[in-house]
Short mmCIF file of C-alpha atoms and ligand atoms in Angstrom, two decimals:
data_model
loop_
_atom_site.label_atom_id
_atom_site.label_comp_id
_atom_site.label_asym_id
_atom_site.label_seq_id
_atom_site.Cartn_x
_atom_site.Cartn_y
_atom_site.Cartn_z
CA UNK G 1 -5.35 31.71 -8.61
CA UNK G 2 -8.97 30.73 -7.78
CA UNK G 3 -10.20 31.81 -4.37
CA UNK G 4 -12.04 28.53 -3.78
CA UNK G 5 -11.23 24.83 -4.05
CA UNK G 6 -13.77 22.61 -5.78
CA UNK G 7 -14.00 19.09 -4.48
CA UNK G 8 -15.99 16.06 -5.62
CA UNK G 9 -16.01 13.06 -3.30
CA UNK G 10 -17.27 9.54 -3.90
CA UNK G 11 -19.04 8.74 -0.66
CA UNK G 12 -20.40 5.54 0.85
CA UNK G 13 -22.22 5.56 4.18
CA UNK G 14 -21.77 1.89 5.07
CA UNK G 15 -19.70 -1.06 3.78
CA UNK G 16 -22.65 -2.45 1.79
CA UNK G 17 -24.51 0.73 0.87
CA UNK G 18 -24.57 2.32 -2.58
CA UNK G 19 -21.87 4.91 -3.29
CA UNK G 20 -22.87 8.44 -4.35
CA UNK G 21 -21.10 11.65 -5.30
CA UNK G 22 -21.11 14.82 -3.26
CA UNK G 23 -19.60 18.18 -4.19
CA UNK G 24 -18.05 20.83 -1.97
CA UNK G 25 -16.43 24.21 -2.40
CA UNK G 26 -13.95 25.44 0.20
CA UNK G 27 -12.02 28.69 0.62
CA UNK G 28 -8.58 28.55 -1.01
CA UNK G 29 -5.66 28.29 1.37
CA UNK G 30 -2.03 28.15 0.35
CA UNK G 31 -0.10 24.90 1.00
CA UNK G 32 -3.24 22.78 1.45
CA UNK G 33 -2.77 19.08 0.83
CA UNK G 34 -5.68 16.64 0.46
CA UNK G 35 -5.65 15.61 4.12
CA UNK G 36 -5.55 19.18 5.44
CA UNK G 37 -8.33 20.04 2.99
CA UNK G 38 -10.50 17.19 4.31
CA UNK G 39 -9.73 18.36 7.86
CA UNK G 40 -10.90 21.87 6.94
CA UNK G 41 -14.04 20.37 5.41
CA UNK G 42 -14.66 18.44 8.64
CA UNK G 43 -14.94 21.77 10.51
CA UNK G 44 -17.75 22.92 8.24
CA UNK G 45 -19.18 20.02 6.21
CA UNK G 46 -21.59 21.92 3.94
CA UNK G 47 -22.06 20.70 0.35
CA UNK G 48 -22.59 22.90 -2.72
CA UNK G 49 -26.39 22.58 -2.24
CA UNK G 50 -25.98 24.33 1.11
CA UNK G 51 -26.82 21.19 3.11
CA UNK G 52 -24.88 20.34 6.27
CA UNK G 53 -23.82 16.71 5.83
CA UNK G 54 -21.78 14.13 7.75
CA UNK G 55 -18.04 14.94 7.52
CA UNK G 56 -16.13 12.91 4.92
CA UNK G 57 -14.52 9.90 6.58
CA UNK G 58 -10.82 9.29 5.80
CA UNK G 59 -7.70 7.98 7.51
CA UNK G 60 -4.36 9.73 8.12
CA UNK G 61 -1.62 9.50 10.71
CA UNK G 62 1.93 10.55 9.89
CA UNK G 63 1.33 13.41 7.41
CA UNK G 64 4.71 12.64 5.82
CA UNK G 65 4.06 9.71 3.47
CA UNK G 66 5.25 7.07 5.88
CA UNK G 67 2.17 5.32 7.32
CA UNK G 68 0.22 4.80 4.08
CA UNK G 69 -3.14 5.35 5.81
CA UNK G 70 -4.27 8.28 3.66
CA UNK G 71 -3.98 6.38 0.36
CA UNK G 72 -6.89 7.06 -2.00
CA UNK G 73 -7.58 7.75 -5.67
CA UNK G 74 -6.99 11.42 -6.40
CA UNK G 75 -7.99 12.67 -9.84
CA UNK G 76 -7.86 9.07 -11.09
CA UNK G 77 -4.43 8.24 -9.65
CA UNK G 78 -3.77 6.18 -6.55
CA UNK G 79 -1.53 8.11 -4.15
CA UNK G 80 -1.22 9.54 -0.64
CA UNK G 81 -3.47 12.44 0.35
CA UNK G 82 -0.92 14.00 2.72
CA UNK G 83 1.76 14.41 0.06
CA UNK G 84 -0.61 15.64 -2.68
CA UNK G 85 -0.53 19.41 -2.72
CA UNK G 86 -3.67 21.18 -3.95
CA UNK G 87 -1.62 23.69 -5.97
CA UNK G 88 -0.16 20.84 -8.06
CA UNK G 89 -3.41 19.22 -9.21
CA UNK G 90 -6.35 20.27 -11.35
CA UNK G 91 -9.84 21.12 -10.12
CA UNK G 92 -12.44 19.95 -9.41
CA UNK G 93 -10.42 17.59 -7.26
CA UNK G 94 -12.01 14.14 -7.50
CA UNK G 95 -11.50 11.83 -4.53
CA UNK G 96 -12.42 8.13 -4.50
CA UNK G 97 -11.58 5.24 -2.17
CA UNK G 98 -9.27 2.49 -3.45
CA UNK G 99 -11.26 -0.14 -5.37
CA UNK G 100 -9.36 -3.32 -4.44
CA UNK G 101 -10.11 -3.18 -0.71
CA UNK G 102 -13.53 -3.18 1.01
CA UNK G 103 -14.84 0.32 1.76
CA UNK G 104 -15.46 0.98 5.44
CA UNK G 105 -16.91 4.44 4.88
CA UNK G 106 -16.31 7.19 2.28
CA UNK G 107 -12.54 7.25 1.58
CA UNK G 108 -11.62 4.80 4.33
CA UNK G 109 -10.89 1.23 3.22
CA UNK G 110 -9.97 -1.97 5.06
CA UNK G 111 -6.45 -3.05 4.07
CA UNK G 112 -6.49 -6.07 6.40
CA UNK G 113 -5.98 -8.49 3.50
CA UNK G 114 -2.49 -7.08 3.01
CA UNK G 115 -1.59 -7.41 6.68
CA UNK G 116 -2.94 -10.99 6.71
CA UNK G 117 -0.70 -11.75 3.72
CA UNK G 118 2.34 -10.38 5.60
CA UNK G 119 1.48 -12.76 8.43
CA UNK G 120 1.13 -15.63 5.97
CA UNK G 121 4.64 -15.07 4.57
CA UNK G 122 6.14 -14.50 8.02
CA UNK G 123 7.37 -11.01 7.13
CA UNK G 124 9.54 -10.64 10.22
CA UNK G 125 12.70 -12.09 11.75
CA UNK G 126 12.30 -14.44 14.69
CA UNK G 127 14.53 -12.41 16.99
CA UNK G 128 16.17 -9.06 16.45
CA UNK G 129 19.75 -10.27 16.47
CA UNK G 130 21.36 -13.40 15.11
CA UNK G 131 23.53 -14.31 18.06
CA UNK G 132 20.67 -15.45 20.29
CA UNK G 133 19.20 -17.85 17.74
CA UNK G 134 22.11 -18.78 15.51
CA UNK G 135 25.76 -19.31 16.30
CA UNK G 136 27.15 -17.31 13.38
CA UNK G 137 25.11 -14.40 12.12
CA UNK G 138 25.97 -14.00 8.42
CA UNK G 139 27.39 -10.74 7.12
CA UNK G 140 25.69 -8.62 4.46
CA UNK G 141 27.31 -6.63 1.66
CA UNK G 142 26.71 -2.86 1.36
CA UNK G 143 25.08 -3.51 -2.05
CA UNK G 144 22.56 -6.00 -0.61
CA UNK G 145 21.96 -3.70 2.35
CA UNK G 146 21.14 -0.85 0.00
CA UNK G 147 18.54 -2.90 -1.95
CA UNK G 148 17.04 -4.20 1.30
CA UNK G 149 16.78 -0.67 2.64
CA UNK G 150 14.76 0.39 -0.39
CA UNK G 151 12.32 -2.50 0.04
CA UNK G 152 12.07 -1.92 3.80
CA UNK G 153 10.53 1.48 3.08
CA UNK G 154 7.25 -0.22 2.10
CA UNK G 155 4.44 1.41 4.11
CA UNK G 156 1.74 -1.15 3.16
CA UNK G 157 -0.14 1.70 1.50
CA UNK G 158 -1.74 -0.56 -1.14
CA UNK G 159 -0.98 1.55 -4.25
CA UNK G 160 0.71 -1.43 -5.92
CA UNK G 161 -2.20 -3.71 -5.01
CA UNK G 162 -4.67 -1.21 -6.48
CA UNK G 163 -2.70 -1.06 -9.74
CA UNK G 164 -2.05 -4.79 -10.08
CA UNK G 165 -4.39 -6.40 -12.63
CA UNK G 166 -3.96 -9.82 -10.98
CA UNK G 167 -5.03 -8.67 -7.52
CA UNK G 168 -8.74 -8.27 -6.75
CA UNK G 169 -11.31 -8.99 -4.06
CA UNK G 170 -12.14 -12.20 -5.95
CA UNK G 171 -8.65 -13.49 -6.79
CA UNK G 172 -6.38 -15.48 -4.46
CA UNK G 173 -3.27 -13.60 -5.60
CA UNK G 174 -1.32 -12.43 -2.59
CA UNK G 175 -0.23 -9.25 -4.40
CA UNK G 176 2.99 -7.32 -5.02
CA UNK G 177 3.59 -5.72 -1.60
CA UNK G 178 3.60 -9.01 0.41
CA UNK G 179 5.74 -10.65 -2.30
CA UNK G 180 8.23 -7.78 -2.06
CA UNK G 181 8.41 -8.24 1.71
CA UNK G 182 8.83 -12.02 1.35
CA UNK G 183 11.88 -11.38 -0.80
CA UNK G 184 13.18 -8.76 1.66
CA UNK G 185 12.98 -11.04 4.69
CA UNK G 186 14.43 -13.95 2.73
CA UNK G 187 17.50 -11.87 1.95
CA UNK G 188 18.09 -10.54 5.47
CA UNK G 189 20.90 -12.34 7.33
CA UNK G 190 18.63 -13.48 10.17
CA UNK G 191 15.49 -13.70 8.01
CA UNK G 192 17.14 -16.30 5.78
CA UNK G 193 16.71 -18.95 8.46
CA UNK G 194 12.95 -19.04 7.70
CA UNK G 195 13.40 -18.83 3.93
CA UNK G 196 11.96 -22.24 3.13
CA UNK G 197 8.79 -21.54 5.18
CA UNK G 198 8.25 -18.28 3.30
CA UNK G 199 8.85 -19.90 -0.08
CA UNK G 200 6.27 -22.57 0.67
CA UNK G 201 3.79 -19.81 1.60
CA UNK G 202 4.11 -18.24 -1.86
CA UNK G 203 4.13 -21.49 -3.86
CA UNK G 204 1.08 -22.64 -5.80
CA UNK G 205 -2.26 -20.90 -6.33
CA UNK G 206 -2.28 -17.23 -5.37
CA UNK G 207 1.50 -17.21 -5.04
CA UNK G 208 4.36 -15.74 -6.99
CA UNK G 209 3.54 -17.57 -10.23
CA UNK G 210 0.20 -15.70 -10.47
CA UNK G 211 2.11 -12.48 -11.19
CA UNK G 212 1.61 -11.64 -14.85
CA UNK G 213 4.63 -9.29 -14.90
CA UNK G 214 2.52 -6.34 -16.09
CA UNK G 215 4.84 -3.99 -14.14
CA UNK G 216 1.96 -1.75 -13.01
CA UNK G 217 3.01 -2.13 -9.38
CA UNK G 218 6.48 -0.62 -9.89
CA UNK G 219 5.05 2.36 -11.74
CA UNK G 220 2.77 3.45 -8.90
CA UNK G 221 4.87 2.67 -5.82
CA UNK G 222 5.50 6.01 -4.06
CA UNK G 223 8.66 4.59 -2.49
CA UNK G 224 10.01 3.41 -5.86
CA UNK G 225 10.53 -0.11 -4.55
CA UNK G 226 11.91 -2.44 -7.26
CA UNK G 227 8.97 -4.82 -6.84
CA UNK G 228 9.24 -6.73 -10.09
CA UNK G 229 12.97 -7.36 -9.61
CA UNK G 230 12.17 -8.81 -6.18
CA UNK G 231 9.26 -10.86 -7.52
CA UNK G 232 11.46 -12.29 -10.31
CA UNK G 233 14.12 -13.30 -7.75
CA UNK G 234 11.43 -14.82 -5.55
CA UNK G 235 10.15 -16.84 -8.53
CA UNK G 236 13.67 -18.19 -9.04
CA UNK G 237 13.95 -19.15 -5.35
CA UNK G 238 10.55 -20.88 -5.44
CA UNK G 239 11.67 -22.99 -8.42
CA UNK G 240 14.85 -24.03 -6.57
CA UNK G 241 12.79 -24.86 -3.46
CA UNK G 242 10.43 -26.94 -5.59
CA UNK G 243 13.37 -28.95 -6.97
CA UNK G 244 14.71 -29.46 -3.45
CA UNK G 245 11.28 -30.68 -2.33
CA UNK G 246 11.13 -33.15 -5.23
CA UNK G 247 14.63 -34.43 -4.42
CA UNK G 248 13.77 -34.60 -0.72
CA UNK G 249 16.52 -32.19 0.36
S1 SF4 U 1 4.17 -7.23 -12.09
FE1 SF4 U 1 2.97 -8.80 -11.04
S2 SF4 U 1 2.58 -7.96 -9.04
FE2 SF4 U 1 3.23 -6.23 -10.34
S3 SF4 U 1 1.33 -5.39 -11.15
FE3 SF4 U 1 2.03 -6.90 -12.59
S4 SF4 U 1 0.98 -8.81 -12.02
FE4 SF4 U 1 0.82 -7.40 -10.31
S1 SF4 U 2 5.36 -1.74 -2.27
FE1 SF4 U 2 5.12 0.47 -2.58
S2 SF4 U 2 3.06 0.71 -3.37
FE2 SF4 U 2 3.18 -1.32 -2.52
S3 SF4 U 2 2.41 -1.14 -0.45
FE3 SF4 U 2 4.64 -0.90 -0.34
S4 SF4 U 2 5.00 1.29 -0.50
FE4 SF4 U 2 2.91 0.94 -1.15
S1 FES U 3 -0.86 10.38 6.58
FE1 FES U 3 0.66 8.80 6.60
S2 FES U 3 1.09 8.50 4.50
FE2 FES U 3 -0.31 10.14 4.51
#
């Protein structure tokens, strides 16, 4: 086992400045993950040229793959820094920010576009409890509940957006994560009451029909959410809604 950890980081000082690479070498410590490694680097930010530099900027909160904040590209693969153990990856460890979101600084990106999309599709229920808003709150089967639970584990990390060939800074495509949440809230007993509004939000340009079904999103989702199954169901619902609109129902 090597007694140091070699690290190469793609850095960017400001949102519009040119990115550059910087290399570091840190003492080996057992059980390090990428976030704890970056924290150790923050205590003594000296590069391999012996220069003291600004600490590498990154985001992290939960440290248990729940918040999604530490998502970055690690050795070419988009994933969470907190759940990536140093002992399981090759060196030099290469860290880059996600490419589909604007860089704020170094490894920190602005995922606001995804949160705006969740707002657009009304990814919430109006009130937590059907009885206040609706006379009869519909029941849900254990099978549906189980699928919904899987989708509800989305942490808006952006891995699926990074992998999706249809989603980019220039395209209008809303992206896999917000589409998955649209389908989730449409299938919840109380969420169903706003189904038509959500379907109209994902109709037309940038909506569900822009998905090319490349399946990249499913492959990279750390929560193994069945995104393409949800997107296919959403496409079916949009078609039905379209027919209803044409028939004036
Ligand atoms: S299946 Fe659709 S949403 Fe998923 S990666 Fe492909 S184009 Fe993007
Ligand atoms: S669907 Fe999966 S990959 Fe996409 S944002 Fe949610 S947790 Fe991340
Ligand atoms: S710190 Fe929350 S997912 Fe990594």
